[in-house]
Coordinates of C-alpha atoms in Angstrom, one line a residue:
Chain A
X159 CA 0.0 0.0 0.0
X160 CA 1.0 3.3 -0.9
X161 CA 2.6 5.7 1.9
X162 CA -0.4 8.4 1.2
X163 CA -3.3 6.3 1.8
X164 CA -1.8 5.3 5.1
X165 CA -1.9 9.4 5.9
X166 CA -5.4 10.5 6.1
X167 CA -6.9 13.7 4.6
X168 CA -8.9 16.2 6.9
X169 CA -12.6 14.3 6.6
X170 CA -10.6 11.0 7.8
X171 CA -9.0 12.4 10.3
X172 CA -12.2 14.1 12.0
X173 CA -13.8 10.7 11.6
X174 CA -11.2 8.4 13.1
X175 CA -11.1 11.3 16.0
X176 CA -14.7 11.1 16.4
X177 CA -14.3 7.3 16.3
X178 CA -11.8 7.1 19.0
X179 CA -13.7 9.4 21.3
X180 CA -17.6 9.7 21.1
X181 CA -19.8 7.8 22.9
X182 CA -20.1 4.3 22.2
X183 CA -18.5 4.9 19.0
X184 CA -15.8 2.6 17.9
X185 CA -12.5 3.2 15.6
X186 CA -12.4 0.8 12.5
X187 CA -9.5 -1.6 14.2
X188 CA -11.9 -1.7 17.0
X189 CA -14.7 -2.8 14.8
X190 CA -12.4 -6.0 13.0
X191 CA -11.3 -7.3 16.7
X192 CA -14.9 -7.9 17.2
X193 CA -15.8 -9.3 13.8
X194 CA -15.9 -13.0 14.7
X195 CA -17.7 -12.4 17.6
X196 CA -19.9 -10.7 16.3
X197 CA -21.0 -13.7 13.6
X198 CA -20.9 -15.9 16.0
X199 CA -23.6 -14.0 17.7
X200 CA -21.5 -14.4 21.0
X201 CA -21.0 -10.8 21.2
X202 CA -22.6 -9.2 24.8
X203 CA -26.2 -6.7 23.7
X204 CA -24.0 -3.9 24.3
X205 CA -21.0 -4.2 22.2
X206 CA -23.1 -5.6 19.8
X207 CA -25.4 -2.5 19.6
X208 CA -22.1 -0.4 19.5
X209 CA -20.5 -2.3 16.2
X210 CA -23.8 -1.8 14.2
X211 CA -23.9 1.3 15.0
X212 CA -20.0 1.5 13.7
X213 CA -21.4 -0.8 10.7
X214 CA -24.2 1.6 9.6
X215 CA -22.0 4.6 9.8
X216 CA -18.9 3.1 8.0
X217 CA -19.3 2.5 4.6
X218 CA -15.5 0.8 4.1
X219 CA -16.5 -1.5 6.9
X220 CA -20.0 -2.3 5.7
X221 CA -18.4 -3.3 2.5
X222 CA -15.1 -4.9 4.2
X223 CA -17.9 -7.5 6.1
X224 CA -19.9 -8.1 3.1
X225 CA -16.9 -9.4 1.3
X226 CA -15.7 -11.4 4.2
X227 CA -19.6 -12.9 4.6
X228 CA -19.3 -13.8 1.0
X229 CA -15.9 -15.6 1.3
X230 CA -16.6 -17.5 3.9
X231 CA -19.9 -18.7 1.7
X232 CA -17.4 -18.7 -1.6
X233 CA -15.2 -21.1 0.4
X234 CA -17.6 -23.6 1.8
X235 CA -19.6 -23.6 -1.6
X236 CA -16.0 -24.5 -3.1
X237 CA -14.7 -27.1 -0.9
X238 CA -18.4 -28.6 0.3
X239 CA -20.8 -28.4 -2.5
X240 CA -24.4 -29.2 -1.6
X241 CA -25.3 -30.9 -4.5
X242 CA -22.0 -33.5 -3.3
X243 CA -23.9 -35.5 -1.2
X244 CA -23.0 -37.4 2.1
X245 CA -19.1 -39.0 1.5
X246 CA -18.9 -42.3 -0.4
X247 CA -18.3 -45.6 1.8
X248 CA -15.1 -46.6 3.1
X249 CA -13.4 -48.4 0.6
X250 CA -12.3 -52.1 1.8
X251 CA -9.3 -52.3 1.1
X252 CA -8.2 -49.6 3.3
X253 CA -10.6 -50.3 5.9
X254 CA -9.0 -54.4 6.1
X255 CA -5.2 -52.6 6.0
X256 CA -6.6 -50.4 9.0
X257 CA -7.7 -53.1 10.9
X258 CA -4.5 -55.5 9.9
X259 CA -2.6 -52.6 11.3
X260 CA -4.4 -52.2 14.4
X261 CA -3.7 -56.6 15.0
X262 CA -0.4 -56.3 14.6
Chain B
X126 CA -24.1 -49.3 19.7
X127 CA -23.2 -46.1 21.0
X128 CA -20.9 -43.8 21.1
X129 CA -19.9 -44.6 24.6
X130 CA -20.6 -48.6 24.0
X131 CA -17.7 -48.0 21.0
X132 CA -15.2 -46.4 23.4
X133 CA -15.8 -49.5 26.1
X134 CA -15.3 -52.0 23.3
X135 CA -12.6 -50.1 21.7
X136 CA -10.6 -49.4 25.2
X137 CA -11.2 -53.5 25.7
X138 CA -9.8 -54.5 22.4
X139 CA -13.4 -55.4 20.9
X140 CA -12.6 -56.4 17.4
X141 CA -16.4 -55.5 16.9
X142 CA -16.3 -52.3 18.0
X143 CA -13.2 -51.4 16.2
X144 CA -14.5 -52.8 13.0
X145 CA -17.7 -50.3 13.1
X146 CA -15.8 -47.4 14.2
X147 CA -13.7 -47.8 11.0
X148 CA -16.9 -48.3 8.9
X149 CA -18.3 -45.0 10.7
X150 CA -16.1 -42.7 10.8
X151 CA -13.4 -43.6 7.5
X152 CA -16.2 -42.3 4.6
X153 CA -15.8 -38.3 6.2
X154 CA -12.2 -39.0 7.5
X155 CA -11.4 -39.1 3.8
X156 CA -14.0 -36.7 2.9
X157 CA -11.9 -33.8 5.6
X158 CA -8.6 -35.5 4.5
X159 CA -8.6 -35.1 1.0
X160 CA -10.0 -31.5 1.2
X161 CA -7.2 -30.9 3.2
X162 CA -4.2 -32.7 0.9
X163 CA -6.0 -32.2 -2.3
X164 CA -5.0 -36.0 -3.3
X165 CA -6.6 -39.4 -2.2
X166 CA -3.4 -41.4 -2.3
X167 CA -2.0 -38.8 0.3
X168 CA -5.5 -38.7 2.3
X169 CA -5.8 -42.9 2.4
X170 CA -2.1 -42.2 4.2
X171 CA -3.4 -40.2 6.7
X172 CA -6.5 -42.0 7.5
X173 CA -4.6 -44.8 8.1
X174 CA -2.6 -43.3 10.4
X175 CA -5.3 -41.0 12.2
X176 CA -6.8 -45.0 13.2
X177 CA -3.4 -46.4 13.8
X178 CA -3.1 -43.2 16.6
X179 CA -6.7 -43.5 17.9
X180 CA -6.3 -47.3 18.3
X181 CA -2.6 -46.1 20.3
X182 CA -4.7 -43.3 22.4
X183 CA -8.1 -44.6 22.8
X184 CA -6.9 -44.8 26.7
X185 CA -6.8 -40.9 26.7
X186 CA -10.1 -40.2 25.3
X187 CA -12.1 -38.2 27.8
X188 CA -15.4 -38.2 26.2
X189 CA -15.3 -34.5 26.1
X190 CA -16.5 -34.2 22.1
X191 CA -17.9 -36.9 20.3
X192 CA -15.7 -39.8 19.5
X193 CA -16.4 -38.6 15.2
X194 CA -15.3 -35.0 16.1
X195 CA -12.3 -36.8 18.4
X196 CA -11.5 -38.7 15.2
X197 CA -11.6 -35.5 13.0
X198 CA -9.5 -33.7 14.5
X199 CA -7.3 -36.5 15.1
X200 CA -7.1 -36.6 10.7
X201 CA -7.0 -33.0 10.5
X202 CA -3.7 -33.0 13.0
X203 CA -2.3 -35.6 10.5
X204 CA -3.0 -33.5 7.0
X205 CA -1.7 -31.1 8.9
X206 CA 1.6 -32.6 9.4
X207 CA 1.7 -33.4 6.1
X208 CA 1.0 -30.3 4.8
X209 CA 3.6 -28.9 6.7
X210 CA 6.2 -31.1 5.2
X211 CA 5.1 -29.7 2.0
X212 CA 5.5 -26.3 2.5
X213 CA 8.7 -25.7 4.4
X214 CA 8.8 -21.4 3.9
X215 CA 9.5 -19.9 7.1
X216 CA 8.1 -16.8 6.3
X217 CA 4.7 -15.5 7.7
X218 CA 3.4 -14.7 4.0
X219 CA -0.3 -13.9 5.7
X220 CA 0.6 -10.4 7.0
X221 CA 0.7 -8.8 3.8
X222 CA -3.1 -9.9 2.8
X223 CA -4.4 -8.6 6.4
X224 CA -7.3 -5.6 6.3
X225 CA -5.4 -2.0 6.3
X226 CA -6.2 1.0 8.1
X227 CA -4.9 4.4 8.4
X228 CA -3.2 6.5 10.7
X229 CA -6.5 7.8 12.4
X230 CA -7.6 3.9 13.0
X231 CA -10.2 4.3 9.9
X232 CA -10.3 1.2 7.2
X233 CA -8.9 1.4 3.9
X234 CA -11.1 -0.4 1.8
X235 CA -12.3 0.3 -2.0
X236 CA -15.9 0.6 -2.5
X237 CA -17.7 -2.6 -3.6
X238 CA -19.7 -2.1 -6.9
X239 CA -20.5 -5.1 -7.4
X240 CA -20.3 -8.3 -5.0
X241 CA -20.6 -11.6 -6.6
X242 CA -22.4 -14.6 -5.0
X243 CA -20.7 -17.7 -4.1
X244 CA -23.7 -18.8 -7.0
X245 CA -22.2 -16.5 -9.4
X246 CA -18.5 -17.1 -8.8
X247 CA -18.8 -21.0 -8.9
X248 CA -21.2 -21.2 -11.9
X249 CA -18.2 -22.7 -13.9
X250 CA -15.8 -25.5 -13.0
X251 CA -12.8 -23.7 -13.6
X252 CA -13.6 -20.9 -11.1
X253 CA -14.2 -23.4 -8.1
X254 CA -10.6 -24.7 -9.0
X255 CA -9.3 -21.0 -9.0
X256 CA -11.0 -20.6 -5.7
X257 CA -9.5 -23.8 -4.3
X258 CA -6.0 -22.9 -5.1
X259 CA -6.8 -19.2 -3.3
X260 CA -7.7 -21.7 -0.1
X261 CA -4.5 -23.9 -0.8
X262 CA -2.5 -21.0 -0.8
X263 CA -3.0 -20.4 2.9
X264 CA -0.5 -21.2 5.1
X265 CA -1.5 -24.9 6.4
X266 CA -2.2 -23.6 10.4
X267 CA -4.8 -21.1 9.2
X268 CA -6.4 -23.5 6.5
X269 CA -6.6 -26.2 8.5
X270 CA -8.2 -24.0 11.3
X271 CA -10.7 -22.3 8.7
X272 CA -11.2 -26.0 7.1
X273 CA -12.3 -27.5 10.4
X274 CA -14.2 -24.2 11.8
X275 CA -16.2 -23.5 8.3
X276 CA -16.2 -25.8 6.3
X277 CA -16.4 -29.1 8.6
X278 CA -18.7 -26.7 11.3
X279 CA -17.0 -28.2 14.3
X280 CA -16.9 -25.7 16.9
X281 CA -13.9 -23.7 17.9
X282 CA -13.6 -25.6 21.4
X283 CA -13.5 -28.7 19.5
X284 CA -11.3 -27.1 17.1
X285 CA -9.1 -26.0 20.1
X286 CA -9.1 -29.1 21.5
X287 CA -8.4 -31.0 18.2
X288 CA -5.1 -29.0 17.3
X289 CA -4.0 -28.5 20.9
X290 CA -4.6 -24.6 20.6
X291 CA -6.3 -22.6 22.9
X292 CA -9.4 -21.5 22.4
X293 CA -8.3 -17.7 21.4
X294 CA -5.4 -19.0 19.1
X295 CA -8.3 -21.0 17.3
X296 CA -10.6 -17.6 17.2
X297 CA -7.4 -15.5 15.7
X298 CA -6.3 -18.1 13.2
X299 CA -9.7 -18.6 11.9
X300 CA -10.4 -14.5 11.7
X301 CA -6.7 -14.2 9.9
X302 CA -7.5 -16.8 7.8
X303 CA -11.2 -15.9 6.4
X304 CA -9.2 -12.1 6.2
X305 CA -6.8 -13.3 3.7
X306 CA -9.0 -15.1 1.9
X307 CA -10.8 -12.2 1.3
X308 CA -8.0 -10.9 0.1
X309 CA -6.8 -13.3 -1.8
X310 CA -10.4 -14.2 -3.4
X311 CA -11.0 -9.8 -4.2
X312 CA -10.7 -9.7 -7.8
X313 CA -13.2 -12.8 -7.8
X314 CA -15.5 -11.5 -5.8
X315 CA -15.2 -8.6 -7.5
X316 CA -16.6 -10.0 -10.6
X317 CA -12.2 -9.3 -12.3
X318 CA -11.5 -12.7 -12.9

């Protein structure tokens, strides 16, 4: 990443201030320690109330969780396709050399 | 017979009980192991060695996940192994893919014009293998932590308790992980590629 983007311009800064220091307001790195929490629903009513609040004022962290929702849906669809079916059976070969081993 | 019937017959030796667990359990022992390896020969490997281990440390089981969850972790912690052998960089490549922010603790993020479903993105064959190779290319600690979390749903105490972790380590691989990927999978989602 560039060097510039790293150094906000007026508008940013006023908005990671007001972040940092309003009432239950939360800065941006706040907001991604509490991601997982959050989709696992195990986050307490009040910090919860105080990261959608965060999520309906922040547009780059609206879109940030949308995209991490969808991976996490792109990755399961990819590696666990519904339409697979349950696993096939245990083929016997391996399951006699898995007993064989355990005998010996 | 149950789950706790198994683990009597299976802690006595019961050639019965060992003989059904294997019938169980091998079909989605494969199933995690060759999502894991992404090759049967090297999955039948570790299956056969996640029983030859659970036959060795049956004694130890304490009953405190199911005895399939027990075994899947007990696969996933040899694919893991494996995995390791097979990627030998020392380097921490994840950092560079983590979420950025700015000075003032605000996100950097591009706006999202468009946001493909995982419908969209794996309409065609060749963009499920494209997506897979963005998966393989995670370090093998935080796949196999995002493998068993979201993709094989166990939860992230049996997680922790599968890969020895604790059960914040499991929480912080898992959210590094599904951050990369992000990263990783942007021009997909993105509708670029």
């Amino acid at each position: 990443m560039a060097a510039d983007q790293r150094r906000p311009g007026i508008m940013r800064q006023m908005r990671g201030a007001m972040m940092k220091y309003m009432p239950l307001m939360i800065t941006c790195v706040e907001f991604e320690t509490f991601i997982l929490d959050y989709l696992e629903g195990s986050l307490p009513p009040r910090q919860r109330r105080i990261f959608e609040l965060h999520l309906k004022m922040c547009r780059e962290c609206r879109d940030y969780l949308a995209a991490y929702k969808a991976t996490m849906g792109v990755a399961k669809r990819a590696l666990k396709d519904p339409s697979d079916g349950p696993p096939d059976d245990a083929p016997e070969d391996l399951v006699k050399a898995v007993l064989a081993a355990r005998e010996r | 017979m149950t789950d706790e019937e198994l683990i009597e017959g299976l802690k006595a030796g019961d050639d019965q009980a060992a003989e059904t667990v294997v019938r169980t359990h091998m079909p989605r022992m494969l199933a995690v192991a060759r999502r894991l390896l992404g090759d049967s020969a090297l999955a039948e490997d570790c299956v056969q060695e996640a029983f030859a281990n659970m036959f060795r440390k049956i004694g130890d089981f304490e009953g405190r996940s199911s005895l399939g969850t027990w075994l899947y972790g007990i696969v996933a912690n040899q694919a893991l192994m494996k995995l390791r052998q097979q990627t030998r960089r020392r380097e921490d490549p994840i950092d560079d893919l983590m979420p950025e922010f700015d000075t003032s603790a605000c996100r950097i993020e591009a706006p999202w014009q468009h946001l493909s479903t995982p419908e969209e993105i794996l309409d065609r064959e060749k963009r499920k293998d494209l997506v897979i190779d963005m998966i393989n290319k995670l370090p093998p600690d935080y796949r196999v932590v995002l493998q068993l979390r979201d993709i094989e749903e166990m939860s992230t105490a049996e997680v922790a308790d599968a890969l020895n972790l604790t059960d914040g380590n499991v929480k912080v691989r898992l959210h590094r992980a599904r951050s990369a990927l992000k990263s990783l999978l942007e021009p997909v989602l993105r509708g670029e590629l």
